[in-house]
mmCIF file of C-alpha atoms in Angstrom:
data_model
loop_
_atom_site.group_PDB
_atom_site.id
_atom_site.type_symbol
_atom_site.label_atom_id
_atom_site.label_comp_id
_atom_site.label_asym_id
_atom_site.label_seq_id
_atom_site.Cartn_x
_atom_site.Cartn_y
_atom_site.Cartn_z
ATOM 1 C CA MET A 126 117.877 96.369 86.347
ATOM 2 C CA PRO A 127 117.389 95.148 82.730
ATOM 3 C CA LEU A 128 115.794 97.407 80.090
ATOM 4 C CA PRO A 129 112.762 95.118 79.424
ATOM 5 C CA LEU A 130 111.743 95.652 83.054
ATOM 6 C CA TYR A 131 111.432 99.398 82.439
ATOM 7 C CA LEU A 132 109.430 98.769 79.269
ATOM 8 C CA LEU A 133 106.988 96.739 81.348
ATOM 9 C CA ALA A 134 106.862 99.600 83.867
ATOM 10 C CA MET A 135 105.905 101.976 81.036
ATOM 11 C CA ALA A 136 102.915 99.796 80.206
ATOM 12 C CA VAL A 137 102.000 99.607 83.890
ATOM 13 C CA LEU A 138 102.051 103.417 83.864
ATOM 14 C CA ALA A 139 99.307 103.459 81.228
ATOM 15 C CA MET A 140 97.235 100.900 83.094
ATOM 16 C CA GLY A 141 97.891 102.454 86.485
ATOM 17 C CA THR A 142 96.664 105.797 85.199
ATOM 18 C CA SER A 143 93.367 104.165 84.308
ATOM 19 C CA GLU A 144 93.028 102.285 87.587
ATOM 20 C CA PHE A 145 93.631 105.385 89.725
ATOM 21 C CA MET A 146 92.251 108.168 87.513
ATOM 22 C CA LEU A 147 88.638 107.768 88.662
ATOM 23 C CA ALA A 148 89.604 109.325 91.994
ATOM 24 C CA GLY A 149 89.567 112.727 90.300
ATOM 25 C CA LEU A 150 86.746 112.069 87.832
ATOM 26 C CA LEU A 151 83.941 110.538 89.910
ATOM 27 C CA PRO A 152 81.942 113.749 90.447
ATOM 28 C CA ASP A 153 81.941 114.578 86.705
ATOM 29 C CA ILE A 154 81.088 111.010 85.672
ATOM 30 C CA ALA A 155 78.255 110.902 88.205
ATOM 31 C CA SER A 156 76.846 114.209 86.938
ATOM 32 C CA ASP A 157 77.175 113.319 83.245
ATOM 33 C CA LEU A 158 75.625 109.846 83.542
ATOM 34 C CA ASP A 159 73.026 110.876 86.152
ATOM 35 C CA VAL A 160 74.150 108.609 89.001
ATOM 36 C CA THR A 161 75.320 109.328 92.556
ATOM 37 C CA VAL A 162 79.009 109.693 93.415
ATOM 38 C CA GLY A 163 78.749 106.522 95.497
ATOM 39 C CA THR A 164 77.347 104.639 92.494
ATOM 40 C CA ALA A 165 80.079 106.020 90.263
ATOM 41 C CA GLY A 166 82.603 104.767 92.808
ATOM 42 C CA VAL A 167 81.470 101.218 91.993
ATOM 43 C CA LEU A 168 83.419 101.631 88.730
ATOM 44 C CA THR A 169 86.595 101.298 90.800
ATOM 45 C CA SER A 170 85.290 98.089 92.343
ATOM 46 C CA ALA A 171 84.243 96.802 88.902
ATOM 47 C CA PHE A 172 87.798 97.243 87.713
ATOM 48 C CA ALA A 173 89.164 95.479 90.765
ATOM 49 C CA ILE A 174 86.682 92.590 90.515
ATOM 50 C CA GLY A 175 87.644 92.088 86.872
ATOM 51 C CA MET A 176 91.275 91.867 87.926
ATOM 52 C CA ILE A 177 90.536 89.429 90.761
ATOM 53 C CA VAL A 178 88.714 87.042 88.438
ATOM 54 C CA GLY A 179 90.940 87.689 85.462
ATOM 55 C CA ALA A 180 94.358 87.365 87.088
ATOM 56 C CA PRO A 181 94.394 83.613 87.804
ATOM 57 C CA LEU A 182 92.113 82.740 84.864
ATOM 58 C CA VAL A 183 94.052 84.616 82.201
ATOM 59 C CA ALA A 184 97.418 83.677 83.718
ATOM 60 C CA ALA A 185 96.456 80.000 83.467
ATOM 61 C CA LEU A 186 95.366 80.442 79.843
ATOM 62 C CA ALA A 187 98.542 82.350 78.972
ATOM 63 C CA ARG A 188 100.969 79.751 80.360
ATOM 64 C CA ASN A 189 101.637 78.364 76.880
ATOM 65 C CA TRP A 190 101.438 81.659 75.006
ATOM 66 C CA SER A 191 104.296 83.820 73.829
ATOM 67 C CA ARG A 192 105.105 86.462 76.438
ATOM 68 C CA ARG A 193 105.287 89.146 73.773
ATOM 69 C CA PHE A 194 101.999 88.094 72.174
ATOM 70 C CA SER A 195 100.250 87.900 75.542
ATOM 71 C CA LEU A 196 101.417 91.287 76.783
ATOM 72 C CA LEU A 197 100.720 92.983 73.440
ATOM 73 C CA GLY A 198 97.237 91.456 73.162
ATOM 74 C CA PHE A 199 96.347 92.534 76.681
ATOM 75 C CA ILE A 200 97.377 96.144 76.175
ATOM 76 C CA VAL A 201 95.570 96.445 72.820
ATOM 77 C CA THR A 202 92.378 95.115 74.427
ATOM 78 C CA PHE A 203 92.875 97.552 77.286
ATOM 79 C CA ALA A 204 93.133 100.502 74.881
ATOM 80 C CA ALA A 205 90.026 99.422 72.946
ATOM 81 C CA ALA A 206 87.971 99.216 76.153
ATOM 82 C CA HIS A 207 88.883 102.805 76.963
ATOM 83 C CA ALA A 208 87.919 103.994 73.520
ATOM 84 C CA VAL A 209 84.458 102.466 73.949
ATOM 85 C CA GLY A 210 84.186 103.932 77.450
ATOM 86 C CA ALA A 211 85.011 107.374 76.099
ATOM 87 C CA ILE A 212 82.038 107.433 73.723
ATOM 88 C CA THR A 213 79.308 105.695 75.710
ATOM 89 C CA THR A 214 76.441 107.554 77.364
ATOM 90 C CA SER A 215 75.318 104.511 79.366
ATOM 91 C CA PHE A 216 76.574 103.810 82.871
ATOM 92 C CA PRO A 217 76.085 99.992 82.479
ATOM 93 C CA VAL A 218 78.176 100.072 79.288
ATOM 94 C CA LEU A 219 80.872 102.097 81.032
ATOM 95 C CA PHE A 220 80.757 99.569 83.866
ATOM 96 C CA ALA A 221 81.228 96.748 81.330
ATOM 97 C CA THR A 222 84.210 98.476 79.697
ATOM 98 C CA ARG A 223 85.845 98.765 83.090
ATOM 99 C CA VAL A 224 85.473 95.012 83.607
ATOM 100 C CA VAL A 225 86.947 94.252 80.162
ATOM 101 C CA ALA A 226 89.818 96.675 80.766
ATOM 102 C CA ALA A 227 90.399 95.042 84.137
ATOM 103 C CA LEU A 228 90.565 91.561 82.616
ATOM 104 C CA ALA A 229 93.178 92.817 80.164
ATOM 105 C CA ASN A 230 95.067 94.583 82.940
ATOM 106 C CA ALA A 231 94.923 91.462 85.100
ATOM 107 C CA GLY A 232 96.368 89.276 82.391
ATOM 108 C CA PHE A 233 99.049 91.813 81.619
ATOM 109 C CA LEU A 234 100.094 92.324 85.234
ATOM 110 C CA ALA A 235 100.087 88.596 86.029
ATOM 111 C CA VAL A 236 102.392 87.855 83.088
ATOM 112 C CA ALA A 237 104.474 90.990 83.744
ATOM 113 C CA LEU A 238 105.065 90.095 87.403
ATOM 114 C CA THR A 239 106.163 86.610 86.422
ATOM 115 C CA THR A 240 108.354 88.021 83.654
ATOM 116 C CA ALA A 241 109.926 90.567 86.003
ATOM 117 C CA ALA A 242 110.890 87.830 88.461
ATOM 118 C CA THR A 243 112.690 85.904 85.696
ATOM 119 C CA LEU A 244 114.625 88.962 84.492
ATOM 120 C CA VAL A 245 116.597 89.291 87.756
ATOM 121 C CA SER A 246 118.433 87.003 90.158
ATOM 122 C CA PRO A 247 116.269 85.129 92.688
ATOM 123 C CA ASP A 248 117.256 87.417 95.580
ATOM 124 C CA LYS A 249 116.174 90.626 93.821
ATOM 125 C CA LYS A 250 112.454 90.058 93.351
ATOM 126 C CA GLY A 251 111.659 92.964 95.647
ATOM 127 C CA ARG A 252 113.718 95.417 93.602
ATOM 128 C CA ALA A 253 112.224 94.102 90.348
ATOM 129 C CA LEU A 254 108.739 94.503 91.777
ATOM 130 C CA ALA A 255 109.623 98.049 92.886
ATOM 131 C CA VAL A 256 110.644 98.959 89.318
ATOM 132 C CA LEU A 257 107.448 97.456 87.940
ATOM 133 C CA LEU A 258 105.258 99.178 90.519
ATOM 134 C CA SER A 259 107.061 102.452 89.837
ATOM 135 C CA GLY A 260 104.852 102.595 86.750
ATOM 136 C CA THR A 261 101.855 102.732 89.076
ATOM 137 C CA THR A 262 103.392 105.357 91.322
ATOM 138 C CA VAL A 263 104.415 107.526 88.368
ATOM 139 C CA ALA A 264 100.823 107.212 87.227
ATOM 140 C CA THR A 265 99.682 108.704 90.522
ATOM 141 C CA ILE A 266 102.296 111.474 90.228
ATOM 142 C CA ALA A 267 101.798 112.461 86.586
ATOM 143 C CA GLY A 268 99.182 110.383 84.810
ATOM 144 C CA VAL A 269 96.322 110.616 87.297
ATOM 145 C CA PRO A 270 96.690 114.317 88.176
ATOM 146 C CA GLY A 271 97.187 115.083 84.485
ATOM 147 C CA GLY A 272 94.017 113.159 83.752
ATOM 148 C CA SER A 273 92.235 115.089 86.477
ATOM 149 C CA VAL A 274 93.292 118.419 84.963
ATOM 150 C CA LEU A 275 92.365 117.197 81.493
ATOM 151 C CA GLY A 276 88.996 116.072 82.826
ATOM 152 C CA ALA A 277 88.405 119.437 84.493
ATOM 153 C CA LEU A 278 89.247 121.312 81.281
ATOM 154 C CA LEU A 279 87.813 119.033 78.581
ATOM 155 C CA GLY A 280 85.585 116.569 80.435
ATOM 156 C CA TRP A 281 86.146 113.075 81.803
ATOM 157 C CA ARG A 282 85.867 111.478 78.351
ATOM 158 C CA ALA A 283 89.066 113.203 77.236
ATOM 159 C CA THR A 284 90.920 111.395 79.995
ATOM 160 C CA PHE A 285 89.706 108.026 78.718
ATOM 161 C CA TRP A 286 90.952 108.920 75.231
ATOM 162 C CA ALA A 287 94.300 109.975 76.691
ATOM 163 C CA VAL A 288 94.743 106.595 78.394
ATOM 164 C CA ALA A 289 93.996 104.803 75.118
ATOM 165 C CA ALA A 290 96.638 106.945 73.392
ATOM 166 C CA LEU A 291 99.157 106.279 76.163
ATOM 167 C CA CYS A 292 98.927 102.568 75.408
ATOM 168 C CA VAL A 293 100.434 103.047 71.915
ATOM 169 C CA PRO A 294 104.078 103.733 72.905
ATOM 170 C CA ALA A 295 103.811 101.086 75.617
ATOM 171 C CA ALA A 296 102.693 98.528 73.023
ATOM 172 C CA LEU A 297 105.571 99.462 70.723
ATOM 173 C CA GLY A 298 108.014 99.082 73.609
ATOM 174 C CA ILE A 299 106.700 95.617 74.388
ATOM 175 C CA LEU A 300 106.868 94.611 70.728
ATOM 176 C CA LYS A 301 110.522 95.563 70.495
ATOM 177 C CA GLY A 302 111.826 94.890 73.995
ATOM 178 C CA ILE A 303 110.154 91.734 75.326
ATOM 179 C CA PRO A 304 111.351 88.283 74.158
ATOM 180 C CA ALA A 305 108.797 86.041 72.485
ATOM 181 C CA GLY A 306 109.468 83.036 74.713
ATOM 182 C CA CYS A 307 106.645 80.999 76.207
ATOM 183 C CA VAL A 308 105.733 81.653 79.848
ATOM 184 C CA LYS A 309 105.784 77.981 80.813
ATOM 185 C CA GLU A 310 109.030 77.241 78.970
ATOM 186 C CA GLU A 311 110.844 79.971 80.917
ATOM 187 C CA ALA A 312 109.596 78.782 84.306
ATOM 188 C CA THR A 313 112.175 76.766 86.197
ATOM 189 C CA GLY A 314 111.124 73.150 86.392
ATOM 190 C CA GLY A 315 107.884 73.763 84.463
ATOM 191 C CA PRO A 316 105.454 72.436 87.133
ATOM 192 C CA ALA A 317 101.957 71.391 86.153
ATOM 193 C CA LEU A 318 99.098 73.850 86.647
ATOM 194 C CA ARG A 319 97.581 71.654 89.365
ATOM 195 C CA GLY A 320 100.837 71.802 91.312
ATOM 196 C CA GLU A 321 100.978 75.575 90.996
ATOM 197 C CA LEU A 322 97.389 75.952 92.204
ATOM 198 C CA ALA A 323 98.197 73.707 95.162
ATOM 199 C CA GLN A 324 100.487 76.457 96.451
ATOM 200 C CA LEU A 325 97.349 78.379 97.471
ATOM 201 C CA VAL A 326 96.853 76.092 100.484
ATOM 202 C CA LYS A 327 100.174 77.144 102.057
ATOM 203 C CA PRO A 328 99.421 79.001 105.325
ATOM 204 C CA ARG A 329 102.283 81.467 104.822
ATOM 205 C CA LEU A 330 101.000 82.411 101.367
ATOM 206 C CA ILE A 331 97.428 82.804 102.628
ATOM 207 C CA VAL A 332 98.574 85.110 105.429
ATOM 208 C CA VAL A 333 100.594 87.495 103.259
ATOM 209 C CA MET A 334 97.878 87.577 100.572
ATOM 210 C CA LEU A 335 95.270 88.458 103.204
ATOM 211 C CA LEU A 336 97.420 91.203 104.713
ATOM 212 C CA GLY A 337 98.231 92.612 101.278
ATOM 213 C CA ALA A 338 94.530 92.689 100.423
ATOM 214 C CA LEU A 339 93.613 94.498 103.665
ATOM 215 C CA VAL A 340 96.315 97.158 103.266
ATOM 216 C CA ASN A 341 95.363 97.760 99.637
ATOM 217 C CA ALA A 342 91.698 97.958 100.640
ATOM 218 C CA ALA A 343 92.623 100.743 103.042
ATOM 219 C CA THR A 344 94.578 102.531 100.315
ATOM 220 C CA PHE A 345 91.799 102.381 97.741
ATOM 221 C CA ALA A 346 89.046 103.164 100.244
ATOM 222 C CA SER A 347 90.479 106.640 100.787
ATOM 223 C CA PHE A 348 92.189 107.267 97.452
ATOM 224 C CA THR A 349 88.995 106.642 95.488
ATOM 225 C CA PHE A 350 87.121 109.334 97.408
ATOM 226 C CA LEU A 351 89.818 111.977 97.893
ATOM 227 C CA ALA A 352 88.060 114.384 95.516
ATOM 228 C CA PRO A 353 85.045 115.002 97.818
ATOM 229 C CA VAL A 354 87.410 115.472 100.760
ATOM 230 C CA VAL A 355 89.419 118.094 98.883
ATOM 231 C CA THR A 356 86.498 120.100 97.488
ATOM 232 C CA GLY A 357 84.009 119.457 100.286
ATOM 233 C CA THR A 358 85.678 118.982 103.664
ATOM 234 C CA ALA A 359 88.764 121.102 102.951
ATOM 235 C CA GLY A 360 86.807 123.622 100.861
ATOM 236 C CA LEU A 361 89.437 123.813 98.106
ATOM 237 C CA SER A 362 88.793 124.355 94.396
ATOM 238 C CA GLU A 363 88.535 121.478 91.941
ATOM 239 C CA LEU A 364 92.050 122.045 90.587
ATOM 240 C CA TRP A 365 93.462 121.249 94.049
ATOM 241 C CA ILE A 366 92.349 117.657 93.495
ATOM 242 C CA SER A 367 95.293 117.287 91.105
ATOM 243 C CA VAL A 368 97.707 118.720 93.684
ATOM 244 C CA VAL A 369 96.525 116.228 96.297
ATOM 245 C CA LEU A 370 96.834 113.329 93.854
ATOM 246 C CA VAL A 371 100.365 114.420 92.931
ATOM 247 C CA LEU A 372 101.354 114.512 96.600
ATOM 248 C CA PHE A 373 99.907 111.044 97.155
ATOM 249 C CA GLY A 374 101.780 109.839 94.068
ATOM 250 C CA VAL A 375 105.115 111.360 95.109
ATOM 251 C CA GLY A 376 104.699 109.762 98.500
ATOM 252 C CA SER A 377 103.853 106.386 96.976
ATOM 253 C CA PHE A 378 106.911 106.558 94.703
ATOM 254 C CA ALA A 379 109.131 107.311 97.685
ATOM 255 C CA GLY A 380 107.549 104.510 99.697
ATOM 256 C CA VAL A 381 107.822 101.820 97.042
ATOM 257 C CA THR A 382 111.400 102.858 96.188
ATOM 258 C CA VAL A 383 112.619 102.617 99.787
ATOM 259 C CA ALA A 384 110.686 99.413 100.452
ATOM 260 C CA GLY A 385 112.026 97.875 97.247
ATOM 261 C CA ARG A 386 115.530 97.999 98.686
ATOM 262 C CA LEU A 387 114.484 96.535 102.040
ATOM 263 C CA SER A 388 111.699 94.046 101.329
ATOM 264 C CA ASP A 389 113.950 91.275 99.964
ATOM 265 C CA GLN A 390 116.054 90.901 103.119
ATOM 266 C CA HIS A 391 114.238 92.876 105.830
ATOM 267 C CA PRO A 392 110.456 92.645 105.407
ATOM 268 C CA GLY A 393 109.825 92.448 109.173
ATOM 269 C CA PRO A 394 111.138 95.929 110.082
ATOM 270 C CA VAL A 395 109.288 97.526 107.164
ATOM 271 C CA ILE A 396 105.996 96.015 108.321
ATOM 272 C CA ALA A 397 106.692 96.775 112.004
ATOM 273 C CA VAL A 398 107.348 100.468 111.310
ATOM 274 C CA ALA A 399 104.983 101.266 108.449
ATOM 275 C CA GLY A 400 101.980 99.371 109.846
ATOM 276 C CA PRO A 401 101.445 101.285 113.102
ATOM 277 C CA LEU A 402 102.258 104.626 111.459
ATOM 278 C CA LEU A 403 99.689 103.927 108.754
ATOM 279 C CA LEU A 404 97.124 103.068 111.428
ATOM 280 C CA ILE A 405 97.707 106.436 113.130
ATOM 281 C CA GLY A 406 97.753 108.360 109.872
ATOM 282 C CA TRP A 407 94.290 107.565 108.491
ATOM 283 C CA PRO A 408 92.310 108.750 111.563
ATOM 284 C CA ALA A 409 94.612 111.779 111.817
ATOM 285 C CA LEU A 410 93.801 112.647 108.215
ATOM 286 C CA ALA A 411 90.087 112.270 108.916
ATOM 287 C CA VAL A 412 90.269 114.627 111.899
ATOM 288 C CA LEU A 413 92.450 117.216 110.153
ATOM 289 C CA ALA A 414 90.922 117.011 106.659
ATOM 290 C CA ASP A 415 89.331 120.458 107.003
ATOM 291 C CA LYS A 416 92.785 122.026 107.424
ATOM 292 C CA PRO A 417 94.400 122.251 103.951
ATOM 293 C CA VAL A 418 98.033 122.282 105.151
ATOM 294 C CA ALA A 419 97.542 119.186 107.306
ATOM 295 C CA LEU A 420 95.599 117.513 104.503
ATOM 296 C CA LEU A 421 98.425 118.030 102.003
ATOM 297 C CA ALA A 422 101.115 116.820 104.394
ATOM 298 C CA LEU A 423 99.245 113.725 105.543
ATOM 299 C CA VAL A 424 98.257 112.697 102.020
ATOM 300 C CA PHE A 425 101.961 112.540 101.132
ATOM 301 C CA VAL A 426 102.804 110.528 104.251
ATOM 302 C CA GLN A 427 99.915 108.101 103.788
ATOM 303 C CA GLY A 428 100.865 107.529 100.158
ATOM 304 C CA ALA A 429 104.421 106.648 101.188
ATOM 305 C CA LEU A 430 103.380 104.350 104.032
ATOM 306 C CA SER A 431 100.617 102.631 102.033
ATOM 307 C CA PHE A 432 102.880 101.689 99.150
ATOM 308 C CA ALA A 433 105.859 100.812 101.324
ATOM 309 C CA LEU A 434 103.778 98.379 103.349
ATOM 310 C CA GLY A 435 101.690 97.128 100.426
ATOM 311 C CA SER A 436 104.634 96.468 98.104
ATOM 312 C CA THR A 437 106.533 94.658 100.864
ATOM 313 C CA LEU A 438 103.604 92.320 101.455
ATOM 314 C CA ILE A 439 103.156 91.669 97.741
ATOM 315 C CA THR A 440 106.865 90.896 97.423
ATOM 316 C CA GLN A 441 106.359 88.266 100.117
ATOM 317 C CA VAL A 442 103.528 86.795 98.031
ATOM 318 C CA LEU A 443 105.986 86.287 95.161
ATOM 319 C CA TYR A 444 108.508 84.632 97.485
ATOM 320 C CA GLU A 445 105.940 82.385 99.131
ATOM 321 C CA ALA A 446 104.530 81.376 95.718
ATOM 322 C CA ALA A 447 107.955 80.492 94.324
ATOM 323 C CA GLY A 448 106.644 76.972 93.673
ATOM 324 C CA ALA A 449 104.158 78.475 91.179
ATOM 325 C CA PRO A 450 106.475 80.249 88.719
ATOM 326 C CA THR A 451 103.829 80.944 86.057
ATOM 327 C CA MET A 452 100.966 81.710 88.472
ATOM 328 C CA ALA A 453 102.687 83.656 91.273
ATOM 329 C CA GLY A 454 102.060 86.967 89.509
ATOM 330 C CA SER A 455 98.347 86.232 89.358
ATOM 331 C CA TYR A 456 98.228 85.478 93.092
ATOM 332 C CA ALA A 457 99.887 88.821 93.840
ATOM 333 C CA THR A 458 97.527 90.592 91.422
ATOM 334 C CA ALA A 459 94.488 88.937 92.977
ATOM 335 C CA ALA A 460 95.577 89.919 96.489
ATOM 336 C CA LEU A 461 96.058 93.540 95.448
ATOM 337 C CA ASN A 462 92.699 93.730 93.755
ATOM 338 C CA VAL A 463 90.613 91.964 96.356
ATOM 339 C CA GLY A 464 91.579 94.962 98.424
ATOM 340 C CA ALA A 465 90.926 97.400 95.580
ATOM 341 C CA ALA A 466 87.419 95.945 95.172
ATOM 342 C CA VAL A 467 86.430 95.756 98.822
ATOM 343 C CA GLY A 468 87.919 99.071 99.927
ATOM 344 C CA PRO A 469 85.791 101.423 97.781
ATOM 345 C CA LEU A 470 82.626 99.446 98.558
ATOM 346 C CA ILE A 471 83.202 99.859 102.297
ATOM 347 C CA ALA A 472 84.131 103.507 101.817
ATOM 348 C CA ALA A 473 81.070 104.278 99.657
ATOM 349 C CA ALA A 474 78.791 102.933 102.395
ATOM 350 C CA THR A 475 80.222 105.472 104.858
ATOM 351 C CA LEU A 476 79.532 108.524 102.688
ATOM 352 C CA SER A 477 75.858 108.615 103.709
ATOM 353 C CA THR A 478 76.646 108.348 107.428
ATOM 354 C CA ALA A 479 77.244 111.144 109.928
ATOM 355 C CA VAL A 480 80.967 111.300 109.137
ATOM 356 C CA GLY A 481 80.219 112.145 105.486
ATOM 357 C CA ASN A 482 83.212 112.760 103.225
ATOM 358 C CA THR A 483 85.692 111.626 105.878
ATOM 359 C CA GLY A 484 84.011 108.220 106.174
ATOM 360 C CA PRO A 485 86.450 106.582 103.724
ATOM 361 C CA LEU A 486 89.393 107.823 105.808
ATOM 362 C CA TRP A 487 87.946 106.275 108.968
ATOM 363 C CA SER A 488 87.253 103.030 107.115
ATOM 364 C CA SER A 489 90.903 102.930 105.952
ATOM 365 C CA GLY A 490 92.020 103.166 109.561
ATOM 366 C CA LEU A 491 89.731 100.297 110.497
ATOM 367 C CA LEU A 492 91.053 98.094 107.679
ATOM 368 C CA VAL A 493 94.668 98.709 108.706
ATOM 369 C CA ALA A 494 93.725 97.923 112.308
ATOM 370 C CA VAL A 495 92.311 94.550 111.228
ATOM 371 C CA ALA A 496 95.490 93.827 109.262
ATOM 372 C CA LEU A 497 97.678 94.604 112.274
ATOM 373 C CA LEU A 498 95.514 92.470 114.584
ATOM 374 C CA ILE A 499 96.072 89.560 112.214
ATOM 375 C CA ALA A 500 99.758 90.316 111.677
ATOM 376 C CA PHE A 501 100.810 90.802 115.300
ATOM 377 C CA PRO A 502 100.473 87.188 116.509
ATOM 378 C CA LEU A 503 102.013 86.015 113.227
ATOM 379 C CA ARG A 504 104.822 88.579 113.136
ATOM 380 C CA THR A 505 107.583 85.951 113.340
ATOM 381 C CA VAL A 506 106.015 84.120 110.390
ATOM 382 C CA ILE A 507 105.919 87.258 108.265
ATOM 383 C CA ALA A 508 109.331 88.525 109.319
ATOM 384 C CA ALA A 509 110.839 85.194 108.318
ATOM 385 C CA GLY A 510 110.687 86.502 104.756
ATOM 386 C CA ARG A 511 111.847 83.865 102.306
ATOM 387 C CA SER A 512 112.324 81.164 104.912
ATOM 388 C CA THR A 513 110.454 77.998 104.145
ATOM 389 C CA GLU A 514 110.753 76.562 107.614
ATOM 390 C CA VAL A 515 107.781 78.224 109.296
ATOM 391 C CA LEU A 516 104.311 76.803 108.751
ATOM 392 C CA GLN A 517 105.485 74.300 106.222
#
């Protein structure tokens, strides 16, 4: 894999840390800004909504921009939003900074996904995506737990400052390692924007985007509210939150790495195996959440299965949107973040029910069940991978 791909992954690490870090900071943010934990959880949805809206919008605007300028501008804006978030005492202002950061992240990821696909041969998009998403999984292994520890020791604001600082080396790497070529000029054939948007009516693309959104909704529904499960249901100390996040991150890294080597040629088997296991795993975690050993083991497994299945589906989005070379990354980003927005909202609504802290885990199981009900009758369509013969 080419070096610029790893430089992009380093920037994704900084942004992934921010996107996932709230899982360990929600109780402190809620207490400091005098809101409920459920209300604080809306910050995760705010970030996701910003990415949903921003991905196609900013990707369309950036089609004629320099790749280097676009990526650098997005990450500088991202860092500035975190600096403002670190000093505010207002929840609405913090909410607004999350939206701005999300818009910057959306633009960055949309351009980065498109760039990654052009840095490798056409049959290696899955592996390129795995390298790029490794930045996110490393964030869950090191960045997010580190932020959780930093937040526990110095307060949640210190974590926001740390993310802003982490953007500096990433920006320098982009400045030196990414070519300055225009996004549209590097796209094969250079189709018009209208033609690229027309790809969104393809049934195959709609199906894989929907499935990717549902699986990511399940992932974020539980991941966002792991902290209350660890300290409440399992009865562990606050520092164990970091251990749980590390285990989820190690699992996600393993899952995305294995899937990255299979999703280009064998997406069907990955979906057929990971889907049902993921469906079993979320209810099992809900039932066994009060047993620390089971909790730790299942968090690792669910992280691996969630990212293996999710990354495989998103790889299929890139293949199915091959006719939209400058916009495909934004479609994948939007699919991911529709799930990231909906999942925490559904999960937050369950916290006040009889199931309490385990409500998000049950909701994740339900979301995966819906995805599998949709996928099963269309399994031959999905398993066809890069084939353009089905549903055309």
